[in-house]
Amino acid sequence: MPINFTVVPVEDNEAEKSTLEGVFREEHDENIPPQRQYSVDDTPRESSPFINIIDQDQENYYDGKNMALFEEEMESNPMVSSLLNKLANYTNLTQGVTEHEEYEEGVTKVRVKGPQMGTFIGVYLPCMQNILGVILFLRLTWIVGTAGILESFAVVVMCCTCTMLTAISMSAIATNGVVPAGGSYYMISRSLGPEFGGAVGLCFYLGTTFAGSMYILGTIEILLTYIVPNAAVFVAETKEDESVALLNNMRVYGTCCLALMALVVFVGVKYVNKLSLVFLACVVLSIMAIYAGVIKTAIEPPNFPICLLGNRSLQNHNFEKCMKTEERNNQTHTTKLWDLFCDSPYLNATCDDYFIRNNVTEIQGIPGLLSGVIKDNLWSEYGPSGMLVEKKDQLSVPAKDKSRNINLPYVFNDISTFFTLIVGIYFPSVTGIMAGSNRSGDLRDAQRSIPTGTILAIATTSFLYMTCVVLFGACIEGVVLRDKFGDSVKKNLVIGTLAWPSPWVIVIGSFFSCCGAGLQSLTGAPRLLQAIARDGIVPFLQVFGHGKANGEPTWALLMTAGICEIGILIASLDEVAPILSMFFLMCYLFVNLACAVQTLLGTPNWRPRFKFYHWTLSFLGMSLCLSLMFICSWYYALVAMCIAGCIYKYIEYRGAEKEWGDGIRGLSLNAARYALIRLEEAPPHTKNWRPQLLVLLKLDSDLGVKHPRLLSLTTQLKAGKGLTIVSSVLEGTYMSLGAQAKTAEQNVKAAMHSERTKGFCHVVASSNLRDGFSHLIQSAGLGGMKHNTVLMAWPGAWKQAQDTYPWKNFIETVRETTSAHQALLVAKNIDRFPSNQDRLGEGTIDVWWIVHDGGLLMLLPFLLRQHKVWRKCKMRIFSVAQMDDNSIQMKKDLQMFLYQLRLNAEVEVVEMHGSDISAFTYEKTLVMEQRSQMLKQMQLSRNEREREIQSITDESRSSIKRKSLPGGESGAQLIHDRNTKSHANLNNKAAVSPEHHMTWTKDKLIAERNRNRAEPNMGVKDLFNLKPEWGSLNQSNVRRMHTAVKLNEVVVNKSQGAQLVLLNMPGPPKNKGGDENYMEFLEVLMDGLDRVLLVRGGGREVITIYS
């Protein structure tokens, strides 16, 4: 629908002297460093997607002094008038590049604002010139004679359909915005991303370079075969050496021609551009001469007789008369043909058996359009190398001796022929459809001209090729068509014999056409390589981005000439053609893929002006390209794919990161969205469970990672698989810490890259660390792709901290993960853990299996041993037995369980003997409680002190009320006595109990509680044996400390030399009043161990014995 714009002029108030420019520049200079001038939101912005900003002056940037309402957004969102002005002055020339002609002539020309070429000159004629070339003049007649009219027509239709579908896809991409210089590479890279763009761009570059080799070889073949055959440097002494001599001549002259063409391109591209019209005129005149000759054959066929011996075609450039003998002065004389087949010129000479048995026949090589020869040329005539070219319907008497003498002047196949070879040789004749898109910067209206000109050029050339196939088969004798080098028509170019007025029109026209095409390839290929190098996606190609002062790609030209020389050393047009067919087909395949992907994704930016496209057409074109690749040559196709794949992986791992809004990124987003929706439908099965980590990092004062070994452990644990979210929290508001958060995120990403940790990074700002970590635990991840395990470092200096925040945050994080049913891994002495470069040669990973919490304890060592750091470490599992358990049977059961889990580990059952609570335990508990009280006294804030005073006042009021009540004092005393008795009972149980249970179950816990209730008066006398200060201790703390001390003794005894110790992590107390005691218990439990990983399960089974 049409959109109407109304431009409203707004008068400026002359009285206002303060401009937006001054106000904003002052603000800009204060807030943003000069080295990194980002936008107001401190985000590095891409260059404008519309324009290249060449003029950096900002004098007219803030045009509207009366637009104060928008002045704060003016830097990031320019006024419409400024935007339209820059769009009008758009140029696709790179900054600093001077036009070649201007640089050489030393004058600065006035540039025309708008490119002036239209559809016909800018797109149609260049495409025609690139499509029509060497294959048409040198091989099309041979293709028709070898494959027959029907199969040749099928090959032409298949190849032209492929290019037409590719042109439709290319038109859609080219009209979806401005396409700067770079043509197909630019379109593919911006549509499919830098990896695909670089791989296919380099393949297209190689194809263009080998096309230059093919054109140069065609030029030399015309020169040495049809123009000056006596100029050969290598002359064959025998018939067997002719092919070798021809190849060597091609190499020598081809190298010289390449050097001359490269010199022309180096000296001045303007000469190539000026000669291109001459070369195009040669092509047009040659085609007109062919059609004129076809018309003339219907009226008066040309006289090009060919000589047949039996049904075999003969090379007639060594004799004039097609006869064995002739009558002169009533005497029979032998001819030159006799001399070729006999050992002497006399009639009684010994001659070739086939020569004696068969007669010599002379027929017209060009019988004409109305001769009916088309019926003989419908079918194919494939054969091996060295097969004689024969006329099938001609009478022939076979010779007794079937051996063939290579010195006889027969015409024979120089190579083995088959259908796929024909396809590979023919396809380069339909390439060149990108010529119009490569000139998009020189067109008046590229979005209109590229589709129209390219499709019309393909339609025209397709019509020419199809009609030529039929007309060649209808006008030329089959044995002449199969004669590749015109030996049967006195070394004339076969297509030249059909031309009017003279074969030299085609010879000279095709010679200059091949020269021009070779020069165009040597001009375009270096610029394509320079464009790829300047994009910076392939690091080792950066040297080719440099050139002369005027921007000419000197180094790229040298590289192109070197690769082109490889094709020339191959020296065979028929062997070079399939190579470049592979590279062009791969390029066309990805053009179709790019269009199909963009269409199916339906991204908002996909709005081509060319509307006659559909994803099914692109998919059909892509399938046809892939099929043609394997039809032409399956091994060349595999080699081309391997080259593209290697380049792709190189760019992926070593290349610069580019974000071009490509379709593959959009495809990844769609696939990720679909997968996330599917993941959320049901929780993962136990067999698919793996630790999806949320790593909680601590940052130092410089916003760097304080414990990078935590990332090393993450890498070793994950081995690059599963989800990893690395996160941290900055204390403050996002408005004030936004820049610091982004800096910290970049630092964390750098640390992740150095530690080879694959995952996501997220740094948030929160009013306090506690809330920040809580929000991360709750909301990290997306949909079904959420973390199930939290990894963090043990707060090693929590005792020396001036405040309680570190360990309180730690304990609250433990509670959060437990509440969220997530597993928790806490690494002690994380800085002593091995880096990814270390290799632990010997040692063990010891697992202390105290309680079963889902099997995570046994799964973690298995995952660690997948990494090369821990691969040589052995796994040991220790289990704690009660005194009434059968330790031997328990060990057997555990070994069977591990066998069913497919885990290799040594098993040991440790018996915990009952013992009294030691004085060390009491002293440790006393120190712990005294320290807790002291910290509480020291860390009371002002508000807490006020609340303390208020609570004391309330207590005194309540005590006054209790005194007024009857029996109040005795009631208080009774409560005190009960408390003392309960403490004594607990003490008695801890001290006198003959056994200590370490592996707890629900039933055993209930039985233990019932036994405590049943024996209320036990151990009262033992209370008097304690020191006075021990009697006031919390007996629950005493028991917990006793457990920690005894278990630590056993663990240190067994696992002090282990590389890593994994322990069950006891849960925090439900009463927050004992948090600091909980930290002390854990500290005692891990005392004396080097590397410890505390593990707390998430409440679900994570390992199974079933397949």
CSV table of N, CA and C in Angstrom, one decimal, residues 387-462:
chain,number,residue,atom,x,y,z
A,387,MET,N,39.3,-44.6,-28.8
A,387,MET,CA,38.3,-45.1,-29.6
A,387,MET,C,38.2,-44.3,-30.9
A,388,LEU,N,38.1,-45.1,-32.1
A,388,LEU,CA,38.1,-44.4,-33.4
A,388,LEU,C,36.7,-43.7,-33.6
A,389,VAL,N,36.8,-42.6,-34.2
A,389,VAL,CA,35.5,-41.9,-34.6
A,389,VAL,C,35.0,-42.5,-35.9
A,390,GLU,N,33.8,-43.1,-35.8
A,390,GLU,CA,33.3,-43.8,-36.9
A,390,GLU,C,31.9,-43.4,-37.3
A,391,LYS,N,31.5,-43.5,-38.6
A,391,LYS,CA,30.1,-43.2,-39.0
A,391,LYS,C,29.4,-44.6,-39.0
A,392,LYS,N,28.4,-44.7,-38.1
A,392,LYS,CA,27.9,-46.0,-37.9
A,392,LYS,C,27.1,-46.6,-39.1
A,393,ASP,N,26.5,-45.8,-39.9
A,393,ASP,CA,25.7,-46.3,-41.0
A,393,ASP,C,26.5,-46.5,-42.2
A,394,GLN,N,27.8,-46.3,-42.2
A,394,GLN,CA,28.6,-46.5,-43.4
A,394,GLN,C,29.1,-47.9,-43.4
A,395,LEU,N,29.2,-48.5,-44.7
A,395,LEU,CA,29.7,-49.9,-44.8
A,395,LEU,C,31.1,-50.0,-44.4
A,396,SER,N,31.5,-51.1,-43.8
A,396,SER,CA,32.8,-51.3,-43.3
A,396,SER,C,33.1,-52.7,-43.2
A,397,VAL,N,34.3,-53.1,-43.7
A,397,VAL,CA,34.7,-54.5,-43.6
A,397,VAL,C,35.8,-54.6,-42.6
A,398,PRO,N,35.6,-55.3,-41.5
A,398,PRO,CA,36.5,-55.4,-40.4
A,398,PRO,C,37.8,-56.1,-40.8
A,399,ALA,N,38.9,-55.6,-40.3
A,399,ALA,CA,40.2,-56.2,-40.6
A,399,ALA,C,40.4,-57.5,-39.8
A,400,LYS,N,41.3,-58.4,-40.3
A,400,LYS,CA,41.6,-59.6,-39.5
A,400,LYS,C,42.4,-59.2,-38.3
A,401,ASP,N,43.4,-58.3,-38.5
A,401,ASP,CA,44.2,-57.9,-37.3
A,401,ASP,C,43.5,-56.7,-36.6
A,402,LYS,N,43.0,-57.0,-35.4
A,402,LYS,CA,42.2,-56.0,-34.6
A,402,LYS,C,43.1,-55.0,-34.0
A,403,SER,N,44.4,-55.2,-33.9
A,403,SER,CA,45.3,-54.2,-33.3
A,403,SER,C,45.3,-52.9,-34.1
A,404,ARG,N,45.5,-51.8,-33.4
A,404,ARG,CA,45.4,-50.5,-34.1
A,404,ARG,C,46.8,-49.9,-34.0
A,405,ASN,N,47.2,-49.4,-35.2
A,405,ASN,CA,48.5,-48.7,-35.3
A,405,ASN,C,48.2,-47.2,-35.0
A,406,ILE,N,48.9,-46.7,-33.9
A,406,ILE,CA,48.6,-45.3,-33.6
A,406,ILE,C,49.1,-44.3,-34.6
A,407,ASN,N,50.0,-44.8,-35.4
A,407,ASN,CA,50.6,-43.8,-36.4
A,407,ASN,C,49.7,-43.6,-37.6
A,408,LEU,N,48.7,-44.4,-37.8
A,408,LEU,CA,47.8,-44.2,-38.9
A,408,LEU,C,46.9,-43.0,-38.7
A,409,PRO,N,46.5,-42.2,-39.7
A,409,PRO,CA,45.8,-40.9,-39.6
A,409,PRO,C,44.3,-41.0,-39.3
A,410,TYR,N,44.0,-41.8,-38.3
A,410,TYR,CA,42.6,-41.9,-37.9
A,410,TYR,C,42.3,-40.8,-36.9
A,411,VAL,N,41.0,-40.4,-36.8
A,411,VAL,CA,40.5,-39.5,-35.7
A,411,VAL,C,40.0,-40.4,-34.6
A,412,PHE,N,40.5,-40.1,-33.4
A,412,PHE,CA,40.1,-40.9,-32.3
A,412,PHE,C,39.9,-40.0,-31.0
A,413,ASN,N,39.2,-40.6,-30.0
A,413,ASN,CA,39.0,-39.9,-28.8
A,413,ASN,C,40.3,-39.7,-28.0
A,414,ASP,N,40.5,-38.5,-27.5
A,414,ASP,CA,41.7,-38.3,-26.7
A,414,ASP,C,41.5,-38.6,-25.3
A,415,ILE,N,40.2,-38.6,-24.8
A,415,ILE,CA,39.8,-39.0,-23.4
A,415,ILE,C,38.6,-39.9,-23.4
A,416,SER,N,38.5,-40.6,-22.3
A,416,SER,CA,37.3,-41.5,-22.2
A,416,SER,C,36.1,-40.6,-21.9
A,417,THR,N,35.0,-40.9,-22.6
A,417,THR,CA,33.8,-40.0,-22.5
A,417,THR,C,32.6,-40.8,-21.9
A,418,PHE,N,31.9,-40.0,-21.0
A,418,PHE,CA,30.7,-40.6,-20.4
A,418,PHE,C,29.8,-39.4,-20.0
A,419,PHE,N,28.6,-39.6,-19.6
A,419,PHE,CA,27.7,-38.5,-19.4
A,419,PHE,C,28.1,-37.6,-18.3
A,420,THR,N,28.6,-38.1,-17.2
A,420,THR,CA,29.0,-37.2,-16.1
A,420,THR,C,30.1,-36.2,-16.4
A,421,LEU,N,31.0,-36.8,-17.3
A,421,LEU,CA,32.1,-35.9,-17.8
A,421,LEU,C,31.6,-34.8,-18.6
A,422,ILE,N,30.6,-35.1,-19.4
A,422,ILE,CA,30.0,-34.1,-20.3
A,422,ILE,C,29.4,-32.9,-19.4
A,423,VAL,N,28.7,-33.3,-18.4
A,423,VAL,CA,28.1,-32.3,-17.5
A,423,VAL,C,29.2,-31.5,-16.8
A,424,GLY,N,30.3,-32.1,-16.3
A,424,GLY,CA,31.3,-31.3,-15.7
A,424,GLY,C,32.0,-30.3,-16.7
A,425,ILE,N,32.2,-30.8,-17.9
A,425,ILE,CA,32.8,-29.9,-18.9
A,425,ILE,C,31.9,-28.8,-19.3
A,426,TYR,N,30.6,-29.1,-19.4
A,426,TYR,CA,29.7,-28.1,-19.9
A,426,TYR,C,29.3,-27.0,-18.9
A,427,PHE,N,29.2,-27.4,-17.6
A,427,PHE,CA,28.6,-26.4,-16.7
A,427,PHE,C,29.4,-25.1,-16.6
A,428,PRO,N,30.7,-25.0,-16.7
A,428,PRO,CA,31.3,-23.6,-16.7
A,428,PRO,C,30.7,-22.7,-17.8
A,429,SER,N,30.1,-23.2,-18.8
A,429,SER,CA,29.6,-22.3,-19.8
A,429,SER,C,28.3,-21.6,-19.4
A,430,VAL,N,27.7,-22.0,-18.3
A,430,VAL,CA,26.5,-21.2,-17.8
A,430,VAL,C,26.8,-20.4,-16.5
A,431,THR,N,28.1,-20.4,-16.1
A,431,THR,CA,28.5,-19.6,-15.0
A,431,THR,C,28.7,-18.2,-15.4
A,432,GLY,N,28.8,-17.3,-14.5
A,432,GLY,CA,28.9,-15.8,-14.8
A,432,GLY,C,27.7,-15.1,-14.5
A,433,ILE,N,26.7,-15.7,-13.9
A,433,ILE,CA,25.4,-15.0,-13.6
A,433,ILE,C,25.6,-13.9,-12.5
A,434,MET,N,26.7,-13.9,-11.8
A,434,MET,CA,27.0,-13.0,-10.7
A,434,MET,C,27.5,-11.6,-11.2
A,435,ALA,N,27.8,-11.5,-12.5
A,435,ALA,CA,28.4,-10.3,-13.0
A,435,ALA,C,27.6,-9.1,-12.7
A,436,GLY,N,26.3,-9.2,-12.8
A,436,GLY,CA,25.5,-8.0,-12.5
A,436,GLY,C,25.5,-7.6,-11.1
A,437,SER,N,25.3,-8.6,-10.2
A,437,SER,CA,25.3,-8.3,-8.7
A,437,SER,C,26.7,-7.8,-8.3
A,438,ASN,N,27.8,-8.2,-8.9
A,438,ASN,CA,29.1,-7.7,-8.6
A,438,ASN,C,29.2,-6.2,-8.9
A,439,ARG,N,28.4,-5.7,-9.8
A,439,ARG,CA,28.5,-4.3,-10.2
A,439,ARG,C,27.4,-3.5,-9.6
A,440,SER,N,26.8,-4.0,-8.5
A,440,SER,CA,25.6,-3.3,-7.9
A,440,SER,C,25.9,-1.9,-7.6
A,441,GLY,N,27.1,-1.6,-7.2
A,441,GLY,CA,27.4,-0.2,-6.8
A,441,GLY,C,27.5,0.8,-8.0
A,442,ASP,N,27.5,0.3,-9.2
A,442,ASP,CA,27.6,1.1,-10.4
A,442,ASP,C,26.2,1.3,-11.1
A,443,LEU,N,25.2,0.8,-10.5
A,443,LEU,CA,23.9,0.8,-11.2
A,443,LEU,C,23.0,1.9,-10.7
A,444,ARG,N,22.2,2.4,-11.6
A,444,ARG,CA,21.3,3.5,-11.2
A,444,ARG,C,20.2,3.0,-10.3
A,445,ASP,N,19.7,1.9,-10.5
A,445,ASP,CA,18.7,1.3,-9.6
A,445,ASP,C,19.0,-0.2,-9.5
A,446,ALA,N,19.9,-0.6,-8.6
A,446,ALA,CA,20.3,-2.0,-8.5
A,446,ALA,C,19.2,-2.9,-8.2
A,447,GLN,N,18.2,-2.5,-7.4
A,447,GLN,CA,17.2,-3.4,-7.0
A,447,GLN,C,16.2,-3.7,-8.1
A,448,ARG,N,16.2,-2.9,-9.1
A,448,ARG,CA,15.4,-3.1,-10.3
A,448,ARG,C,16.2,-3.8,-11.4
A,449,SER,N,17.5,-3.4,-11.5
A,449,SER,CA,18.3,-3.8,-12.7
A,449,SER,C,18.8,-5.3,-12.5
A,450,ILE,N,19.2,-5.6,-11.2
A,450,ILE,CA,19.9,-6.9,-11.0
A,450,ILE,C,18.9,-8.1,-11.4
A,451,PRO,N,17.7,-8.1,-10.8
A,451,PRO,CA,16.8,-9.2,-11.2
A,451,PRO,C,16.5,-9.3,-12.7
A,452,THR,N,16.1,-8.1,-13.2
A,452,THR,CA,15.7,-8.0,-14.6
A,452,THR,C,16.8,-8.4,-15.6
A,453,GLY,N,18.0,-7.8,-15.4
A,453,GLY,CA,19.1,-8.0,-16.3
A,453,GLY,C,19.6,-9.4,-16.2
A,454,THR,N,19.8,-10.0,-14.9
A,454,THR,CA,20.3,-11.3,-14.8
A,454,THR,C,19.4,-12.4,-15.4
A,455,ILE,N,18.1,-12.3,-15.0
A,455,ILE,CA,17.2,-13.3,-15.5
A,455,ILE,C,17.0,-13.2,-17.0
A,456,LEU,N,17.0,-12.0,-17.6
A,456,LEU,CA,17.0,-11.9,-19.1
A,456,LEU,C,18.2,-12.4,-19.7
A,457,ALA,N,19.4,-12.2,-19.1
A,457,ALA,CA,20.6,-12.7,-19.7
A,457,ALA,C,20.6,-14.2,-19.6
A,458,ILE,N,20.2,-14.8,-18.5
A,458,ILE,CA,20.1,-16.3,-18.4
A,458,ILE,C,19.1,-16.9,-19.4
A,459,ALA,N,18.0,-16.2,-19.6
A,459,ALA,CA,17.0,-16.7,-20.5
A,459,ALA,C,17.5,-16.6,-22.0
A,460,THR,N,18.2,-15.5,-22.3
A,460,THR,CA,18.8,-15.4,-23.6
A,460,THR,C,19.9,-16.4,-23.9
A,461,THR,N,20.8,-16.6,-23.0
A,461,THR,CA,21.9,-17.5,-23.2
A,461,THR,C,21.3,-19.0,-23.2
A,462,SER,N,20.3,-19.2,-22.3
A,462,SER,CA,19.7,-20.6,-22.3
A,462,SER,C,19.1,-20.9,-23.7
